[in-house]
Every structure is written in structure tokens, then in C-alpha cells.
PDB file of C-alpha atoms and ligand atoms in Angstrom:
ATOM      1  CA  MET A   1      13.316   9.653  -9.960  1.00  0.00           C
ATOM      2  CA  THR A   2      10.646  12.268  -9.291  1.00  0.00           C
ATOM      3  CA  ASN A   3       9.114  13.764 -12.431  1.00  0.00           C
ATOM      4  CA  THR A   4       7.897  17.284 -13.071  1.00  0.00           C
ATOM      5  CA  ILE A   5       4.345  18.259 -13.972  1.00  0.00           C
ATOM      6  CA  HIS A   6       5.590  18.939 -17.467  1.00  0.00           C
ATOM      7  CA  ASN A   7       6.233  15.231 -17.993  1.00  0.00           C
ATOM      8  CA  LEU A   8       2.762  14.229 -16.891  1.00  0.00           C
ATOM      9  CA  THR A   9       0.730  15.564 -19.757  1.00  0.00           C
ATOM     10  CA  ARG A  10       0.409  12.219 -21.532  1.00  0.00           C
ATOM     11  CA  THR A  11      -1.935   9.291 -21.176  1.00  0.00           C
ATOM     12  CA  ASP A  12      -0.485   6.851 -18.698  1.00  0.00           C
ATOM     13  CA  ASP A  13      -1.309   3.186 -18.678  1.00  0.00           C
ATOM     14  CA  ILE A  14      -1.839   2.692 -14.946  1.00  0.00           C
ATOM     15  CA  VAL A  15      -1.647   5.293 -12.181  1.00  0.00           C
ATOM     16  CA  ILE A  16      -1.370   4.139  -8.579  1.00  0.00           C
ATOM     17  CA  VAL A  17      -2.164   6.660  -5.833  1.00  0.00           C
ATOM     18  CA  GLY A  18      -0.391   5.958  -2.542  1.00  0.00           C
ATOM     19  CA  GLY A  19       3.173   5.251  -1.482  1.00  0.00           C
ATOM     20  CA  GLY A  20       2.448   2.863   1.391  1.00  0.00           C
ATOM     21  CA  LEU A  21       2.781  -0.908   1.342  1.00  0.00           C
ATOM     22  CA  ALA A  22      -0.286  -1.370  -0.887  1.00  0.00           C
ATOM     23  CA  GLY A  23       0.814   1.128  -3.543  1.00  0.00           C
ATOM     24  CA  LEU A  24       4.479   0.091  -3.653  1.00  0.00           C
ATOM     25  CA  PHE A  25       3.608  -3.604  -3.719  1.00  0.00           C
ATOM     26  CA  CYS A  26       1.065  -3.092  -6.511  1.00  0.00           C
ATOM     27  CA  ALA A  27       3.611  -1.166  -8.601  1.00  0.00           C
ATOM     28  CA  LEU A  28       6.248  -3.876  -8.124  1.00  0.00           C
ATOM     29  CA  LYS A  29       3.794  -6.672  -8.921  1.00  0.00           C
ATOM     30  CA  LEU A  30       2.767  -4.926 -12.160  1.00  0.00           C
ATOM     31  CA  ALA A  31       6.403  -4.575 -13.354  1.00  0.00           C
ATOM     32  CA  PRO A  32       7.523  -4.517 -16.121  1.00  0.00           C
ATOM     33  CA  ARG A  33       4.194  -2.933 -17.097  1.00  0.00           C
ATOM     34  CA  PRO A  34       4.703   0.854 -16.907  1.00  0.00           C
ATOM     35  CA  VAL A  35       3.012   2.533 -13.952  1.00  0.00           C
ATOM     36  CA  THR A  36       3.056   6.013 -12.444  1.00  0.00           C
ATOM     37  CA  LEU A  37       3.054   6.035  -8.651  1.00  0.00           C
ATOM     38  CA  ILE A  38       1.710   9.185  -6.958  1.00  0.00           C
ATOM     39  CA  SER A  39       2.505   9.836  -3.307  1.00  0.00           C
ATOM     40  CA  ALA A  40       1.406  12.847  -1.286  1.00  0.00           C
ATOM     41  CA  ALA A  41       4.537  12.606   0.873  1.00  0.00           C
ATOM     42  CA  PRO A  42       8.063  11.403   0.035  1.00  0.00           C
ATOM     43  CA  LEU A  43       8.277   7.598   0.169  1.00  0.00           C
ATOM     44  CA  GLY A  44       8.696   6.425   3.738  1.00  0.00           C
ATOM     45  CA  GLN A  45       6.757   9.409   5.130  1.00  0.00           C
ATOM     46  CA  GLY A  46       3.038   9.993   5.559  1.00  0.00           C
ATOM     47  CA  ALA A  47       2.137   6.314   5.363  1.00  0.00           C
ATOM     48  CA  SER A  48       0.726   4.138   8.131  1.00  0.00           C
ATOM     49  CA  SER A  49       2.800   1.307   6.708  1.00  0.00           C
ATOM     50  CA  ALA A  50       6.060   2.810   7.964  1.00  0.00           C
ATOM     51  CA  TRP A  51       4.601   3.139  11.481  1.00  0.00           C
ATOM     52  CA  ALA A  52       3.440  -0.462  11.903  1.00  0.00           C
ATOM     53  CA  GLN A  53       5.407  -2.142  14.666  1.00  0.00           C
ATOM     54  CA  GLY A  54       3.578  -5.290  15.599  1.00  0.00           C
ATOM     55  CA  GLY A  55       4.354  -7.545  12.631  1.00  0.00           C
ATOM     56  CA  ILE A  56       2.228  -9.466  10.121  1.00  0.00           C
ATOM     57  CA  ALA A  57       0.106 -12.586  10.687  1.00  0.00           C
ATOM     58  CA  ALA A  58       0.643 -15.435   8.200  1.00  0.00           C
ATOM     59  CA  ALA A  59       0.523 -19.223   8.442  1.00  0.00           C
ATOM     60  CA  VAL A  60       4.204 -19.717   7.608  1.00  0.00           C
ATOM     61  CA  ALA A  61       5.185 -22.069  10.466  1.00  0.00           C
ATOM     62  CA  GLU A  62       5.325 -25.838  10.128  1.00  0.00           C
ATOM     63  CA  GLY A  63       1.956 -27.352  11.042  1.00  0.00           C
ATOM     64  CA  ASP A  64       0.034 -24.086  10.712  1.00  0.00           C
ATOM     65  CA  THR A  65      -2.558 -23.631   7.953  1.00  0.00           C
ATOM     66  CA  PRO A  66      -4.477 -20.755   6.341  1.00  0.00           C
ATOM     67  CA  GLU A  67      -7.681 -22.533   7.404  1.00  0.00           C
ATOM     68  CA  ALA A  68      -6.632 -22.390  11.083  1.00  0.00           C
ATOM     69  CA  HIS A  69      -5.669 -18.709  10.621  1.00  0.00           C
ATOM     70  CA  ALA A  70      -9.102 -17.973   9.134  1.00  0.00           C
ATOM     71  CA  THR A  71     -10.876 -19.917  11.896  1.00  0.00           C
ATOM     72  CA  ASP A  72      -9.121 -17.793  14.564  1.00  0.00           C
ATOM     73  CA  THR A  73      -9.990 -14.616  12.654  1.00  0.00           C
ATOM     74  CA  ILE A  74     -13.659 -15.549  12.356  1.00  0.00           C
ATOM     75  CA  ALA A  75     -13.870 -16.614  16.013  1.00  0.00           C
ATOM     76  CA  VAL A  76     -12.534 -13.294  17.303  1.00  0.00           C
ATOM     77  CA  GLY A  77     -14.587 -11.204  14.896  1.00  0.00           C
ATOM     78  CA  GLY A  78     -17.809 -11.216  16.913  1.00  0.00           C
ATOM     79  CA  GLY A  79     -19.925 -12.185  13.911  1.00  0.00           C
ATOM     80  CA  LEU A  80     -18.662  -9.321  11.774  1.00  0.00           C
ATOM     81  CA  VAL A  81     -16.147 -11.272   9.667  1.00  0.00           C
ATOM     82  CA  ASP A  82     -16.893 -12.216   6.056  1.00  0.00           C
ATOM     83  CA  GLU A  83     -15.683 -15.813   6.155  1.00  0.00           C
ATOM     84  CA  VAL A  84     -14.886 -16.059   2.436  1.00  0.00           C
ATOM     85  CA  VAL A  85     -12.766 -12.904   2.604  1.00  0.00           C
ATOM     86  CA  ALA A  86     -11.020 -14.066   5.804  1.00  0.00           C
ATOM     87  CA  LEU A  87     -10.079 -17.386   4.213  1.00  0.00           C
ATOM     88  CA  GLY A  88      -8.986 -15.705   0.991  1.00  0.00           C
ATOM     89  CA  ILE A  89      -6.701 -13.294   2.858  1.00  0.00           C
ATOM     90  CA  ALA A  90      -5.328 -16.053   5.120  1.00  0.00           C
ATOM     91  CA  ARG A  91      -4.471 -18.134   2.023  1.00  0.00           C
ATOM     92  CA  GLU A  92      -2.694 -15.158   0.405  1.00  0.00           C
ATOM     93  CA  ALA A  93      -0.686 -14.278   3.521  1.00  0.00           C
ATOM     94  CA  ALA A  94       2.186 -16.798   3.338  1.00  0.00           C
ATOM     95  CA  PRO A  95       2.906 -16.321  -0.399  1.00  0.00           C
ATOM     96  CA  ARG A  96       2.898 -12.555   0.096  1.00  0.00           C
ATOM     97  CA  ILE A  97       5.398 -12.851   2.981  1.00  0.00           C
ATOM     98  CA  HIS A  98       7.620 -14.759   0.553  1.00  0.00           C
ATOM     99  CA  ASP A  99       7.148 -11.957  -1.999  1.00  0.00           C
ATOM    100  CA  LEU A 100       8.286  -9.451   0.638  1.00  0.00           C
ATOM    101  CA  LEU A 101      11.325 -11.632   1.364  1.00  0.00           C
ATOM    102  CA  SER A 102      12.156 -11.635  -2.346  1.00  0.00           C
ATOM    103  CA  TYR A 103      11.997  -7.807  -2.337  1.00  0.00           C
ATOM    104  CA  GLY A 104      14.562  -7.808   0.480  1.00  0.00           C
ATOM    105  CA  VAL A 105      12.510  -7.483   3.678  1.00  0.00           C
ATOM    106  CA  PRO A 106      14.733  -8.933   6.441  1.00  0.00           C
ATOM    107  CA  PHE A 107      12.127 -10.790   8.537  1.00  0.00           C
ATOM    108  CA  ASP A 108      13.526 -12.179  11.807  1.00  0.00           C
ATOM    109  CA  ARG A 109      14.807 -15.786  11.712  1.00  0.00           C
ATOM    110  CA  ASP A 110      15.183 -18.428  14.412  1.00  0.00           C
ATOM    111  CA  LEU A 111      18.450 -20.252  15.138  1.00  0.00           C
ATOM    112  CA  GLU A 112      17.712 -22.790  12.373  1.00  0.00           C
ATOM    113  CA  GLY A 113      17.190 -20.001   9.838  1.00  0.00           C
ATOM    114  CA  ARG A 114      13.408 -20.427   9.633  1.00  0.00           C
ATOM    115  CA  LEU A 115      11.098 -17.405   9.871  1.00  0.00           C
ATOM    116  CA  ALA A 116      10.691 -16.579  13.574  1.00  0.00           C
ATOM    117  CA  VAL A 117       7.001 -16.482  14.473  1.00  0.00           C
ATOM    118  CA  GLY A 118       5.356 -15.036  17.578  1.00  0.00           C
ATOM    119  CA  ARG A 119       1.982 -15.849  19.088  1.00  0.00           C
ATOM    120  CA  GLU A 120      -0.139 -12.760  19.719  1.00  0.00           C
ATOM    121  CA  ALA A 121      -3.699 -11.602  20.368  1.00  0.00           C
ATOM    122  CA  ALA A 122      -6.369 -14.150  19.355  1.00  0.00           C
ATOM    123  CA  HIS A 123      -4.104 -16.411  17.326  1.00  0.00           C
ATOM    124  CA  SER A 124      -4.056 -20.038  18.476  1.00  0.00           C
ATOM    125  CA  ALA A 125      -0.665 -20.623  16.843  1.00  0.00           C
ATOM    126  CA  ARG A 126       2.649 -18.807  16.465  1.00  0.00           C
ATOM    127  CA  ARG A 127       2.160 -16.928  13.201  1.00  0.00           C
ATOM    128  CA  ILE A 128       3.311 -13.284  13.541  1.00  0.00           C
ATOM    129  CA  VAL A 129       6.468 -12.388  11.642  1.00  0.00           C
ATOM    130  CA  HIS A 130       8.519  -9.357  12.707  1.00  0.00           C
ATOM    131  CA  VAL A 131      11.584  -7.402  11.652  1.00  0.00           C
ATOM    132  CA  ARG A 132      14.111  -6.657  14.409  1.00  0.00           C
ATOM    133  CA  GLY A 133      11.334  -6.976  16.961  1.00  0.00           C
ATOM    134  CA  ASP A 134       9.182  -3.901  16.385  1.00  0.00           C
ATOM    135  CA  GLY A 135      10.541  -2.556  13.104  1.00  0.00           C
ATOM    136  CA  ALA A 136       8.423  -4.389  10.523  1.00  0.00           C
ATOM    137  CA  GLY A 137       6.670  -1.423   8.926  1.00  0.00           C
ATOM    138  CA  ALA A 138       9.754   0.763   8.551  1.00  0.00           C
ATOM    139  CA  ALA A 139      11.822  -2.155   7.224  1.00  0.00           C
ATOM    140  CA  ILE A 140       9.148  -3.173   4.707  1.00  0.00           C
ATOM    141  CA  ILE A 141       8.776   0.369   3.370  1.00  0.00           C
ATOM    142  CA  ALA A 142      12.584   0.798   3.181  1.00  0.00           C
ATOM    143  CA  ALA A 143      12.991  -2.463   1.232  1.00  0.00           C
ATOM    144  CA  LEU A 144      10.064  -1.804  -1.123  1.00  0.00           C
ATOM    145  CA  SER A 145      11.135   1.818  -1.725  1.00  0.00           C
ATOM    146  CA  GLU A 146      14.567   0.531  -2.730  1.00  0.00           C
ATOM    147  CA  ALA A 147      13.008  -2.111  -4.982  1.00  0.00           C
ATOM    148  CA  VAL A 148      10.813   0.577  -6.599  1.00  0.00           C
ATOM    149  CA  GLY A 149      13.906   2.752  -7.130  1.00  0.00           C
ATOM    150  CA  ARG A 150      15.628   0.003  -9.118  1.00  0.00           C
ATOM    151  CA  THR A 151      12.543  -0.865 -11.198  1.00  0.00           C
ATOM    152  CA  PRO A 152      12.639   1.186 -14.412  1.00  0.00           C
ATOM    153  CA  SER A 153       8.964   0.604 -15.249  1.00  0.00           C
ATOM    154  CA  ILE A 154       7.857   2.598 -12.173  1.00  0.00           C
ATOM    155  CA  ARG A 155       7.705   6.392 -12.498  1.00  0.00           C
ATOM    156  CA  LEU A 156       7.541   7.961  -9.046  1.00  0.00           C
ATOM    157  CA  VAL A 157       5.818  11.332  -8.483  1.00  0.00           C
ATOM    158  CA  GLU A 158       6.197  12.509  -4.879  1.00  0.00           C
ATOM    159  CA  GLY A 159       4.580  15.535  -3.250  1.00  0.00           C
ATOM    160  CA  PHE A 160       1.301  15.541  -5.176  1.00  0.00           C
ATOM    161  CA  VAL A 161      -2.202  14.890  -3.880  1.00  0.00           C
ATOM    162  CA  ALA A 162      -4.879  13.205  -5.959  1.00  0.00           C
ATOM    163  CA  GLU A 163      -7.959  15.398  -5.584  1.00  0.00           C
ATOM    164  CA  ALA A 164     -10.532  13.806  -7.844  1.00  0.00           C
ATOM    165  CA  LEU A 165     -11.109  11.071 -10.347  1.00  0.00           C
ATOM    166  CA  LEU A 166     -11.736  12.197 -13.909  1.00  0.00           C
ATOM    167  CA  VAL A 167     -14.711  10.440 -15.464  1.00  0.00           C
ATOM    168  CA  GLU A 168     -15.495  10.127 -19.147  1.00  0.00           C
ATOM    169  CA  ASP A 169     -18.559   8.248 -20.430  1.00  0.00           C
ATOM    170  CA  GLY A 170     -19.060   6.726 -17.009  1.00  0.00           C
ATOM    171  CA  THR A 171     -15.500   5.382 -16.922  1.00  0.00           C
ATOM    172  CA  VAL A 172     -12.528   6.571 -14.896  1.00  0.00           C
ATOM    173  CA  ALA A 173     -10.209   8.372 -17.309  1.00  0.00           C
ATOM    174  CA  GLY A 174      -7.571   9.851 -15.016  1.00  0.00           C
ATOM    175  CA  LEU A 175      -6.874  12.026 -12.015  1.00  0.00           C
ATOM    176  CA  GLN A 176      -6.844  15.640 -10.934  1.00  0.00           C
ATOM    177  CA  LEU A 177      -3.663  16.334  -8.942  1.00  0.00           C
ATOM    178  CA  ARG A 178      -2.320  19.282  -6.978  1.00  0.00           C
ATOM    179  CA  GLU A 179       0.988  19.985  -5.283  1.00  0.00           C
ATOM    180  CA  ALA A 180       0.713  18.761  -1.686  1.00  0.00           C
ATOM    181  CA  GLY A 181       0.236  21.548   0.858  1.00  0.00           C
ATOM    182  CA  ASN A 182      -0.105  24.258  -1.816  1.00  0.00           C
ATOM    183  CA  PHE A 183      -3.785  25.030  -2.280  1.00  0.00           C
ATOM    184  CA  GLN A 184      -2.861  28.069  -4.418  1.00  0.00           C
ATOM    185  CA  ALA A 185      -1.130  25.864  -6.981  1.00  0.00           C
ATOM    186  CA  ASN A 186      -2.978  25.163 -10.192  1.00  0.00           C
ATOM    187  CA  PRO A 187      -4.425  21.672 -10.382  1.00  0.00           C
ATOM    188  CA  PHE A 188      -3.406  19.583 -13.341  1.00  0.00           C
ATOM    189  CA  LEU A 189      -4.966  16.600 -15.029  1.00  0.00           C
ATOM    190  CA  LEU A 190      -3.310  13.279 -15.610  1.00  0.00           C
ATOM    191  CA  ALA A 191      -5.047  11.077 -18.162  1.00  0.00           C
ATOM    192  CA  SER A 192      -4.784   7.378 -17.471  1.00  0.00           C
ATOM    193  CA  ARG A 193      -6.324   4.099 -18.619  1.00  0.00           C
ATOM    194  CA  ALA A 194      -6.634   2.743 -15.073  1.00  0.00           C
ATOM    195  CA  VAL A 195      -6.340   4.214 -11.582  1.00  0.00           C
ATOM    196  CA  VAL A 196      -5.543   2.220  -8.446  1.00  0.00           C
ATOM    197  CA  LEU A 197      -6.429   3.971  -5.174  1.00  0.00           C
ATOM    198  CA  ALA A 198      -4.054   2.723  -2.463  1.00  0.00           C
ATOM    199  CA  THR A 199      -4.479   5.742  -0.208  1.00  0.00           C
ATOM    200  CA  GLY A 200      -4.669   3.950   3.120  1.00  0.00           C
ATOM    201  CA  GLY A 201      -6.950   4.741   6.009  1.00  0.00           C
ATOM    202  CA  ILE A 202      -9.204   7.622   7.029  1.00  0.00           C
ATOM    203  CA  GLY A 203      -8.115   8.053  10.642  1.00  0.00           C
ATOM    204  CA  HIS A 204      -8.009  11.848  10.401  1.00  0.00           C
ATOM    205  CA  LEU A 205     -11.747  12.027   9.870  1.00  0.00           C
ATOM    206  CA  TYR A 206     -11.780  11.482  13.649  1.00  0.00           C
ATOM    207  CA  ALA A 207     -10.543  13.757  16.428  1.00  0.00           C
ATOM    208  CA  VAL A 208      -8.198  11.138  17.854  1.00  0.00           C
ATOM    209  CA  THR A 209      -6.152   8.746  15.729  1.00  0.00           C
ATOM    210  CA  THR A 210      -2.742   7.085  15.534  1.00  0.00           C
ATOM    211  CA  ASN A 211      -2.721   7.490  11.737  1.00  0.00           C
ATOM    212  CA  PRO A 212      -0.429   9.895   9.830  1.00  0.00           C
ATOM    213  CA  MET A 213      -1.906  13.213   8.609  1.00  0.00           C
ATOM    214  CA  GLU A 214      -2.193  11.893   5.058  1.00  0.00           C
ATOM    215  CA  ALA A 215      -4.779   9.316   6.215  1.00  0.00           C
ATOM    216  CA  SER A 216      -7.613  11.777   5.678  1.00  0.00           C
ATOM    217  CA  GLY A 217      -9.743  10.111   3.035  1.00  0.00           C
ATOM    218  CA  SER A 218      -9.049  12.983   0.666  1.00  0.00           C
ATOM    219  CA  ALA A 219      -8.610  10.691  -2.353  1.00  0.00           C
ATOM    220  CA  SER A 220     -12.016   9.095  -2.066  1.00  0.00           C
ATOM    221  CA  PRO A 221     -13.786   8.505  -5.394  1.00  0.00           C
ATOM    222  CA  SER A 222     -15.916  11.613  -4.898  1.00  0.00           C
ATOM    223  CA  PRO A 223     -16.047  14.410  -5.779  1.00  0.00           C
ATOM    224  CA  ARG A 224     -15.755  13.232  -9.353  1.00  0.00           C
ATOM    225  CA  VAL A 225     -15.283  15.803 -12.064  1.00  0.00           C
ATOM    226  CA  PRO A 226     -15.971  15.395 -15.780  1.00  0.00           C
ATOM    227  CA  VAL A 227     -13.093  15.424 -18.252  1.00  0.00           C
ATOM    228  CA  PRO A 228     -13.108  18.916 -19.841  1.00  0.00           C
TER     229      PRO A 228
HETATM  230  C1  FAD B  20       0.509   3.335  14.415  1.00  0.00           C
HETATM  231  C2  FAD B  20       0.108   2.161  13.557  1.00  0.00           C
HETATM  232  C3  FAD B  20       0.561   0.876  13.879  1.00  0.00           C
HETATM  233  C4  FAD B  20       0.172  -0.228  13.093  1.00  0.00           C
HETATM  234  N1  FAD B  20       0.660  -1.477  13.404  1.00  0.00           N
HETATM  235  C5  FAD B  20       0.354  -2.550  12.601  1.00  0.00           C
HETATM  236  C6  FAD B  20       0.922  -3.852  12.836  1.00  0.00           C
HETATM  237  O1  FAD B  20       1.690  -4.036  13.755  1.00  0.00           O
HETATM  238  N2  FAD B  20       0.603  -4.868  12.003  1.00  0.00           N
HETATM  239  C7  FAD B  20      -0.254  -4.688  10.942  1.00  0.00           C
HETATM  240  O2  FAD B  20      -0.501  -5.659  10.194  1.00  0.00           O
HETATM  241  N3  FAD B  20      -0.807  -3.473  10.682  1.00  0.00           N
HETATM  242  C8  FAD B  20      -0.518  -2.407  11.486  1.00  0.00           C
HETATM  243  N4  FAD B  20      -1.064  -1.179  11.225  1.00  0.00           N
HETATM  244  C9  FAD B  20      -1.953  -1.061  10.077  1.00  0.00           C
HETATM  245  C10 FAD B  20      -1.121  -1.000   8.785  1.00  0.00           C
HETATM  246  O3  FAD B  20      -0.030  -0.128   8.969  1.00  0.00           O
HETATM  247  C11 FAD B  20      -1.997  -0.511   7.635  1.00  0.00           C
HETATM  248  O4  FAD B  20      -3.146  -1.334   7.518  1.00  0.00           O
HETATM  249  C12 FAD B  20      -1.240  -0.558   6.316  1.00  0.00           C
HETATM  250  O5  FAD B  20       0.060  -0.030   6.464  1.00  0.00           O
HETATM  251  C13 FAD B  20      -1.995   0.210   5.269  1.00  0.00           C
HETATM  252  O6  FAD B  20      -1.178   0.277   4.105  1.00  0.00           O
HETATM  253  P1  FAD B  20      -1.644   1.167   2.888  1.00  0.00           P
HETATM  254  O7  FAD B  20      -0.586   1.096   1.844  1.00  0.00           O
HETATM  255  O8  FAD B  20      -3.040   0.758   2.527  1.00  0.00           O
HETATM  256  O9  FAD B  20      -1.764   2.659   3.499  1.00  0.00           O
HETATM  257  P2  FAD B  20      -0.613   3.672   3.946  1.00  0.00           P
HETATM  258  O10 FAD B  20       0.626   2.968   4.349  1.00  0.00           O
HETATM  259  O11 FAD B  20      -1.208   4.621   4.939  1.00  0.00           O
HETATM  260  O12 FAD B  20      -0.291   4.449   2.592  1.00  0.00           O
HETATM  261  C14 FAD B  20      -1.209   5.360   2.033  1.00  0.00           C
HETATM  262  C15 FAD B  20      -0.421   6.253   1.092  1.00  0.00           C
HETATM  263  O13 FAD B  20      -1.335   7.058   0.358  1.00  0.00           O
HETATM  264  C16 FAD B  20      -0.840   8.402   0.349  1.00  0.00           C
HETATM  265  N5  FAD B  20      -2.009   9.247   0.139  1.00  0.00           N
HETATM  266  C17 FAD B  20      -3.124   9.355   0.905  1.00  0.00           C
HETATM  267  N6  FAD B  20      -4.014  10.176   0.343  1.00  0.00           N
HETATM  268  C18 FAD B  20      -3.444  10.602  -0.832  1.00  0.00           C
HETATM  269  C19 FAD B  20      -3.863  11.461  -1.881  1.00  0.00           C
HETATM  270  N7  FAD B  20      -5.053  12.062  -1.865  1.00  0.00           N
HETATM  271  N8  FAD B  20      -3.030  11.662  -2.941  1.00  0.00           N
HETATM  272  C20 FAD B  20      -1.807  11.056  -2.987  1.00  0.00           C
HETATM  273  N9  FAD B  20      -1.357  10.216  -2.025  1.00  0.00           N
HETATM  274  C21 FAD B  20      -2.166  10.001  -0.963  1.00  0.00           C
HETATM  275  C22 FAD B  20      -0.129   8.581   1.685  1.00  0.00           C
HETATM  276  O14 FAD B  20       0.775   9.671   1.653  1.00  0.00           O
HETATM  277  C23 FAD B  20       0.561   7.225   1.759  1.00  0.00           C
HETATM  278  O15 FAD B  20       1.747   7.245   0.984  1.00  0.00           O
HETATM  279  C24 FAD B  20      -0.704  -0.056  11.992  1.00  0.00           C
HETATM  280  C25 FAD B  20      -1.151   1.243  11.675  1.00  0.00           C
HETATM  281  C26 FAD B  20      -0.747   2.339  12.440  1.00  0.00           C
HETATM  282  C27 FAD B  20      -1.234   3.734  12.068  1.00  0.00           C
END
């Protein structure tokens, strides 16, 4: 349920900014710990996650390994890849796919009922999982939005933009929010013990991008304002 500003004048435990895959997943993983989830657009809109069509790479097939996945990633990265990070992410990929399955994401299956995996781009093995071919992003966001809706510990606040982090004694103490698209609206402050920024990309800093409008970098940690 979406809450009104009136209900926000308390100190929240954890506030997550962003209603894409990262924000929704974080909120679900933290359950039953209470969290407030802020999204500039209604869930399912204004997030790159819902637009992703190509699928997700993960070593879920028999014989494939996270080490092989990381090796392919490093090889194609032209010397730019942090190898420790690549291996860490490759090791997390399969368990996280299983998390998504448990939240109801209907990944495509083969005739034996195993996850169907495609071979794409620089991968040396079949390791891309899809949903109905090119519908992965939309299906993931639909399933996670539903899961969020039935999780009582998650308070959803749609249609508000996080403008600035509030800082007290050198520590993040909350957020300044404003109604999305209404620059005349008064900003309001939301005190919080922890803030997770899951605001996606910054494609709209550039003239040409495939990202949604909300991917503008407007929730970057600066400007920071002091708590009044
Ligand atoms: C067209 C397209 C196709 C893609 N295809 C693939 C693919 O096939 N496979 C793949 O793995 N990846 C793909 N990607 C990349 C993938 O979609 C992203 O890496 C991923 O979805 C990012 O998730 P996220 O939750 O971090 O960000 P997002 O899904 O973009 O979510 C960010 C959220 O933050 C909100 N927000 C932003 N700023 C504020 C603010 N100031 N206040 C409040 N809320 C705010 C937005 O409204 C949104 O809800 C694709 C991306 C695009 C654009």
C-alpha cells in the first residue's frame, strides 16, 4: 500500500531508494525487518529492470562453474575487469537465480524441466536464463512487485524522488524527498537509521541512451544537506 507524507514523519529503520530489481530484491531479502521502499515511479515503471530483454548469465547448467563464468568475463573485459569482483559476482549468480525462482520468476525450462540456458556473447558455455524468450526483465519485476505486495514488513512509497541525503555528525541520518514531477511541492524529511541507494543507472546524463527517464543520477550522494 502506498503511504501518505503524513505517515512518514517518524524514524524508519531502513529506507531503500529505488523500485527496480536491486531495490525490490533488497527489501525482500531484509524481510521481516521493516523497510520503507521509495520509488520515483509506480513499481514496474521507470526502471531499467523492467526493460531488460536479454536474460541473466549464471552458471546454473550441469558442468558449468562460476570460475569458468568469471574466466570468460575477465577475458572479454580488455583488462578492465576486477577479477575478485568478477569471481564474487559469478559465484553469487546461481544462488540468486534460485532466489528469483523462489519469488515466483518463471524462468524458461527445457523438456526435462531444467532451467533452459542459452549461449550468448562472449560466454564459452550455455549460461543465459530467460523468461518467455525476451521477457525476463518485465517478468522479474512483476514477480518481485507481487512478492513485495504480500510482504507486510515492506512499506511502499511510490511517486517520490529522493533529492538529498541528510547527514548528522558525519553519518547519514535520512533523506530529503519531494513529490515526483512537482518541483513546487514542499520537500519533506524522512529520518532513517540506514539508507540504501538502489537508484539504477545514469544514462540520462548523456544525450543518447536506452535507459528510462528516471535513470538520471538525481539521487547521487551529493548534494548533502545537514539535518536542521
Ligand atoms: C533497454 C535495456 C535492456 C537491458 N537488457 C539487459 C539484459 O538483457 N540483461 C541484463 O542482465 N541486463 C540488462 N540491462 C541492464 C539491467 O536492466 C540493469 O543493470 C538493472 O535492471 C539495474 O537494476 P537497478 O535496480 O539497479 O536499476 P533500475 O531497474 O533502473 O531501478 C532504479 C529505480 O530507482 C528509481 N529512482 C531513480 N532515481 C530515484 C530517485 N532520485 N528517487 C527515487 N527513486 C529513484 C527508479 O524510478 C527505479 O525504480 C538492460 C538495461 C536496459 C536499459
